[in-house]
Short mmCIF file of C-alpha atoms in Angstrom, two decimals:
data_model
loop_
_atom_site.label_atom_id
_atom_site.label_comp_id
_atom_site.label_asym_id
_atom_site.label_seq_id
_atom_site.Cartn_x
_atom_site.Cartn_y
_atom_site.Cartn_z
CA MET A 1 122.49 -134.36 -164.62
CA ALA A 2 123.28 -130.79 -165.67
CA ASP A 3 126.84 -129.50 -165.99
CA ARG A 4 127.69 -127.60 -162.81
CA MET A 5 129.00 -124.68 -164.88
CA SER A 6 125.58 -124.15 -166.52
CA THR A 7 122.23 -123.08 -165.12
CA PRO A 8 120.02 -126.17 -164.86
CA GLU A 9 116.44 -126.26 -166.07
CA LEU A 10 115.32 -127.83 -162.77
CA SER A 11 116.56 -127.85 -159.20
CA VAL A 12 115.50 -130.97 -157.29
CA ILE A 13 115.39 -130.34 -153.53
CA ILE A 14 115.43 -133.36 -151.21
CA PRO A 15 115.41 -133.19 -147.39
CA THR A 16 117.15 -136.20 -145.88
CA LEU A 17 118.79 -137.50 -142.72
CA SER A 18 120.87 -140.00 -144.67
CA LYS A 19 124.62 -139.44 -144.70
CA SER A 20 124.87 -141.23 -148.03
CA ASP A 21 124.06 -139.87 -151.47
CA ASP A 22 123.10 -143.39 -152.55
CA ILE A 23 119.42 -143.31 -151.59
CA PRO A 24 116.27 -144.48 -153.43
CA VAL A 25 115.39 -141.10 -154.90
CA THR A 26 118.83 -140.37 -156.35
CA ASN A 27 118.98 -143.83 -157.89
CA ALA A 28 115.61 -143.16 -159.54
CA LEU A 29 116.77 -139.76 -160.77
CA ASP A 30 119.65 -141.45 -162.57
CA GLU A 31 117.06 -143.24 -164.72
CA GLN A 32 115.20 -140.10 -165.83
CA THR A 33 114.50 -139.24 -169.47
CA PHE A 34 115.47 -135.64 -168.61
CA SER A 35 119.05 -134.65 -167.80
CA ASP A 36 119.07 -130.86 -167.32
CA TYR A 37 118.75 -130.77 -163.54
CA GLU A 38 120.71 -130.41 -160.31
CA VAL A 39 120.13 -132.31 -157.05
CA LEU A 40 120.27 -130.57 -153.68
CA LEU A 41 120.37 -133.03 -150.77
CA GLN A 42 119.69 -131.00 -147.63
CA ARG A 43 120.59 -132.71 -144.37
CA GLU A 44 118.58 -131.05 -141.62
CA ASN A 45 116.56 -132.47 -138.74
CA ASN A 46 113.73 -130.20 -139.88
CA ALA A 47 112.10 -130.84 -143.25
CA SER A 48 110.87 -127.26 -143.62
CA LYS A 49 114.28 -125.79 -142.88
CA ALA A 50 115.92 -128.27 -145.26
CA ARG A 51 113.60 -127.28 -148.09
CA ASN A 52 114.13 -123.57 -147.40
CA THR A 53 117.89 -124.06 -147.50
CA GLY A 54 117.48 -125.86 -150.81
CA ILE A 55 115.46 -122.97 -152.23
CA ARG A 56 118.25 -120.55 -151.32
CA LYS A 57 120.92 -122.72 -152.92
CA ALA A 58 118.96 -123.64 -156.05
CA ASN A 59 120.21 -122.26 -159.35
CA SER A 60 116.99 -122.78 -161.30
CA GLU A 61 113.72 -120.88 -161.39
CA LYS A 62 111.92 -124.24 -161.49
CA LEU A 63 112.00 -126.12 -158.18
CA VAL A 64 111.00 -129.74 -157.61
CA PHE A 65 110.53 -131.20 -154.12
CA LEU A 66 110.87 -134.92 -153.44
CA ASP A 67 111.41 -137.01 -150.31
CA ASP A 68 114.47 -139.22 -150.02
CA ASP A 69 112.30 -142.33 -150.43
CA SER A 70 110.22 -140.99 -153.34
CA ILE A 71 110.62 -142.95 -156.57
CA PRO A 72 109.80 -140.62 -159.47
CA HIS A 73 108.67 -142.35 -162.64
CA PRO A 74 111.15 -142.21 -165.55
CA ASN A 75 109.53 -139.20 -167.29
CA TYR A 76 108.91 -137.33 -164.04
CA LEU A 77 111.40 -134.47 -164.45
CA GLU A 78 110.54 -134.02 -168.12
CA ARG A 79 106.89 -133.70 -167.18
CA ALA A 80 107.61 -131.40 -164.21
CA SER A 81 109.55 -128.99 -166.41
CA ALA A 82 106.75 -128.84 -168.98
CA LEU A 83 104.10 -128.30 -166.29
CA LEU A 84 106.06 -125.45 -164.70
CA ASP A 85 106.11 -123.70 -168.07
CA LYS A 86 102.31 -123.48 -167.75
CA TYR A 87 101.55 -123.44 -164.01
CA PRO A 88 103.36 -121.75 -161.10
CA ALA A 89 102.52 -124.47 -158.55
CA VAL A 90 101.94 -128.16 -159.23
CA GLY A 91 101.13 -131.21 -157.13
CA GLY A 92 101.49 -134.68 -158.59
CA HIS A 93 100.03 -138.13 -158.03
CA ILE A 94 101.45 -140.55 -155.46
CA GLN A 95 101.04 -144.32 -155.54
CA HIS A 96 102.03 -146.92 -152.98
CA PRO A 97 104.64 -149.57 -153.72
CA GLN A 98 102.85 -152.84 -154.47
CA ASN A 99 104.55 -154.57 -151.54
CA SER A 100 103.72 -151.81 -149.04
CA PRO A 101 101.76 -152.88 -145.94
CA LEU A 102 99.79 -149.67 -146.51
CA ALA A 103 98.94 -150.36 -150.15
CA GLU A 104 95.28 -150.73 -149.15
CA VAL A 105 95.21 -147.19 -147.74
CA GLY A 106 94.89 -144.68 -150.55
CA TYR A 107 96.17 -141.14 -150.83
CA ASP A 108 93.45 -138.50 -151.19
CA PHE A 109 93.62 -136.82 -154.61
CA PRO A 110 91.15 -135.04 -156.90
CA GLU A 111 89.34 -137.24 -159.41
CA ALA A 112 90.72 -135.32 -162.40
CA GLU A 113 93.42 -132.82 -163.29
CA GLY A 114 92.81 -129.24 -162.26
CA PRO A 115 93.00 -127.09 -159.11
CA MET A 116 93.76 -128.90 -155.86
CA LYS A 117 93.45 -127.70 -152.28
CA GLU A 118 96.50 -129.38 -150.75
CA TRP A 119 99.63 -131.10 -151.97
CA ILE A 120 102.10 -133.52 -150.44
CA GLY A 121 105.76 -132.65 -149.92
CA CYS A 122 107.12 -135.78 -151.59
CA ASN A 123 105.79 -134.64 -154.98
CA MET A 124 105.66 -130.88 -155.56
CA ALA A 125 106.90 -128.58 -158.33
CA VAL A 126 106.97 -124.81 -157.82
CA ARG A 127 108.32 -121.80 -159.66
CA ARG A 128 110.65 -119.63 -157.59
CA GLU A 129 108.35 -116.63 -158.05
CA VAL A 130 105.81 -118.33 -155.78
CA PHE A 131 108.23 -118.37 -152.84
CA GLU A 132 109.23 -114.79 -153.61
CA LYS A 133 105.55 -113.89 -153.29
CA VAL A 134 104.43 -115.93 -150.26
CA GLY A 135 107.66 -116.86 -148.44
CA GLY A 136 109.06 -120.30 -147.74
CA PHE A 137 108.04 -123.22 -145.56
CA ASP A 138 107.11 -122.31 -141.98
CA GLU A 139 109.94 -123.79 -139.92
CA ARG A 140 107.73 -124.26 -136.86
CA PHE A 141 106.52 -127.38 -138.66
CA VAL A 142 109.53 -129.65 -138.28
CA HIS A 143 107.96 -132.60 -140.08
CA GLY A 144 104.24 -132.66 -140.69
CA HIS A 145 101.61 -130.18 -141.95
CA GLU A 146 104.29 -127.91 -143.46
CA GLU A 147 103.02 -128.39 -147.02
CA THR A 148 99.41 -127.88 -145.89
CA GLU A 149 100.27 -124.54 -144.30
CA LEU A 150 102.26 -123.51 -147.39
CA ALA A 151 99.38 -124.49 -149.70
CA HIS A 152 97.08 -122.16 -147.75
CA ARG A 153 99.37 -119.18 -148.44
CA VAL A 154 100.00 -120.17 -152.04
CA ARG A 155 96.28 -120.42 -152.85
CA GLU A 156 95.79 -116.82 -151.75
CA HIS A 157 97.65 -115.82 -154.93
CA TYR A 158 97.85 -118.85 -157.24
CA ASP A 159 96.01 -122.02 -158.15
CA ILE A 160 97.78 -125.26 -157.30
CA TYR A 161 97.42 -127.53 -160.32
CA TYR A 162 96.97 -131.27 -159.82
CA ALA A 163 98.74 -133.28 -162.53
CA PRO A 164 97.76 -136.98 -162.34
CA ASP A 165 100.55 -137.90 -164.76
CA LEU A 166 103.30 -136.43 -162.54
CA VAL A 167 103.81 -139.64 -160.59
CA VAL A 168 106.03 -140.85 -157.78
CA THR A 169 105.89 -144.12 -155.89
CA HIS A 170 105.98 -143.46 -152.16
CA SER A 171 104.56 -145.24 -149.13
CA LEU A 172 102.77 -143.38 -146.35
CA ALA A 173 105.21 -145.14 -144.00
CA GLY A 174 107.46 -148.18 -143.91
CA THR A 175 105.23 -150.13 -141.52
CA ILE A 176 101.74 -149.84 -140.09
CA ARG A 177 103.26 -148.92 -136.72
CA GLU A 178 105.25 -146.08 -138.30
CA TYR A 179 102.10 -144.87 -140.04
CA LEU A 180 100.16 -144.76 -136.77
CA GLU A 181 103.04 -142.94 -135.08
CA LYS A 182 102.96 -140.39 -137.91
CA ARG A 183 99.22 -139.89 -137.52
CA TYR A 184 99.65 -139.37 -133.77
CA ARG A 185 102.34 -136.76 -134.46
CA TYR A 186 100.11 -135.01 -136.98
CA GLY A 187 97.30 -134.93 -134.43
CA LYS A 188 99.59 -133.22 -131.93
CA LEU A 189 100.44 -130.62 -134.58
CA ASP A 190 96.83 -129.85 -135.50
CA PRO A 191 96.41 -126.92 -133.04
CA LEU A 192 99.54 -125.26 -134.44
CA LEU A 193 98.20 -125.70 -137.97
CA TRP A 194 94.84 -124.26 -136.95
CA ASP A 195 96.56 -121.19 -135.52
CA ALA A 196 98.60 -120.78 -138.71
CA LEU A 197 95.48 -121.03 -140.89
CA GLY A 198 93.40 -118.76 -138.66
CA ILE A 199 90.70 -121.38 -138.12
CA SER A 200 87.96 -120.28 -135.73
CA ASN A 201 87.06 -122.20 -132.57
CA PHE A 202 83.88 -123.41 -134.28
CA GLY A 203 85.89 -124.58 -137.27
CA ARG A 204 88.26 -126.46 -134.98
CA VAL A 205 85.39 -128.27 -133.29
CA MET A 206 83.85 -129.18 -136.64
CA TRP A 207 87.19 -130.52 -137.90
CA ALA A 208 87.77 -132.58 -134.75
CA LEU A 209 84.28 -134.07 -135.01
CA SER A 210 84.41 -134.65 -138.76
CA PRO A 211 83.53 -138.25 -139.67
CA LEU A 212 86.01 -140.59 -141.27
CA GLU A 213 85.61 -141.02 -145.03
CA LEU A 214 86.50 -144.64 -145.74
CA GLY A 215 86.13 -144.79 -149.51
CA ASN A 216 86.26 -148.19 -151.22
CA ASN A 217 89.10 -149.80 -149.32
CA SER A 218 89.41 -153.47 -148.44
CA PHE A 219 88.66 -154.72 -144.93
CA GLN A 220 92.36 -154.39 -144.03
CA GLY A 221 92.55 -150.89 -145.47
CA THR A 222 89.40 -149.86 -143.60
CA ALA A 223 90.75 -151.26 -140.31
CA ILE A 224 94.00 -149.31 -140.74
CA GLN A 225 92.14 -146.10 -141.55
CA VAL A 226 89.82 -146.40 -138.56
CA THR A 227 92.75 -147.06 -136.22
CA ALA A 228 94.70 -144.15 -137.71
CA TRP A 229 91.70 -141.83 -137.30
CA ILE A 230 91.46 -142.75 -133.61
CA VAL A 231 95.22 -142.38 -133.05
CA HIS A 232 95.17 -138.98 -134.78
CA ARG A 233 92.43 -137.78 -132.41
CA ILE A 234 94.37 -139.10 -129.40
CA GLY A 235 97.35 -137.03 -130.53
CA LEU A 236 95.11 -134.00 -130.92
CA VAL A 237 93.58 -134.40 -127.45
CA SER A 238 97.01 -134.84 -125.86
CA SER A 239 98.18 -131.63 -127.54
CA LEU A 240 95.12 -129.70 -126.36
CA LEU A 241 95.56 -130.93 -122.79
CA LEU A 242 99.21 -129.90 -122.76
CA SER A 243 98.84 -126.78 -124.89
CA GLN A 244 100.71 -123.65 -123.96
CA GLU A 245 99.08 -120.24 -123.92
CA ASN A 246 101.76 -118.72 -126.16
CA THR A 247 101.85 -120.25 -129.63
CA PRO A 248 105.25 -119.81 -131.28
CA SER A 249 105.29 -117.10 -133.93
CA ALA A 250 105.46 -118.00 -137.60
CA ASN A 251 108.98 -118.70 -138.85
CA ILE A 252 108.65 -118.13 -142.59
CA PRO A 253 111.77 -116.99 -144.47
CA ASP A 254 111.47 -114.24 -147.05
CA PHE A 255 112.77 -115.00 -150.56
CA GLU A 256 112.16 -111.61 -152.17
#
């Protein structure tokens, strides 16, 4: 890790609720091939706010975002630094742990390196100039959809580059139950995301009715995906039934 008296090449920002610094991601960072970095553990009950606080505190122009249970591969930081020399915004590849109950449910990534539409908050690398241009994470999104909303604003000015060799190991959730609870929560947040992205009523209907793309999963993986798709829609319907007329205004900090 970089000397605190020097300016590090990378600032690694990690939202967490853990009171301990001894967590999976920090243990993995100790094994990196790259040492010129600082770690900012931000303890907030709001992932967007935690990341924004980390951006303010960071001493580097190159910012890396990981979750507290992300396991970056040994050359991760070395690769992130090199990528940020070329691209202002980068999303990496995520793989499940082999023993994960969700190993049969794949993440959705492009087939090859190049521009990507969305990224995932447990594996992002961004130059500070991007946040100075578009603002930070919208703090209305406490945990869920925050990186999707940010990607929408970023892509108005920059390409987001998908790097398949920037790899972390990270499970969608610890258990199938936790995964379904997450999908329900995301469904409840969909209307807020639609408002943030300016999606028309027709677009909202088309999204809600969009068919499930199953891919080439096993029977177990397919069963989990189908159940998650249904649970997500239940969350969406419950949000629409209980929706308030006044949507909270965007809460995006300015980093200019």
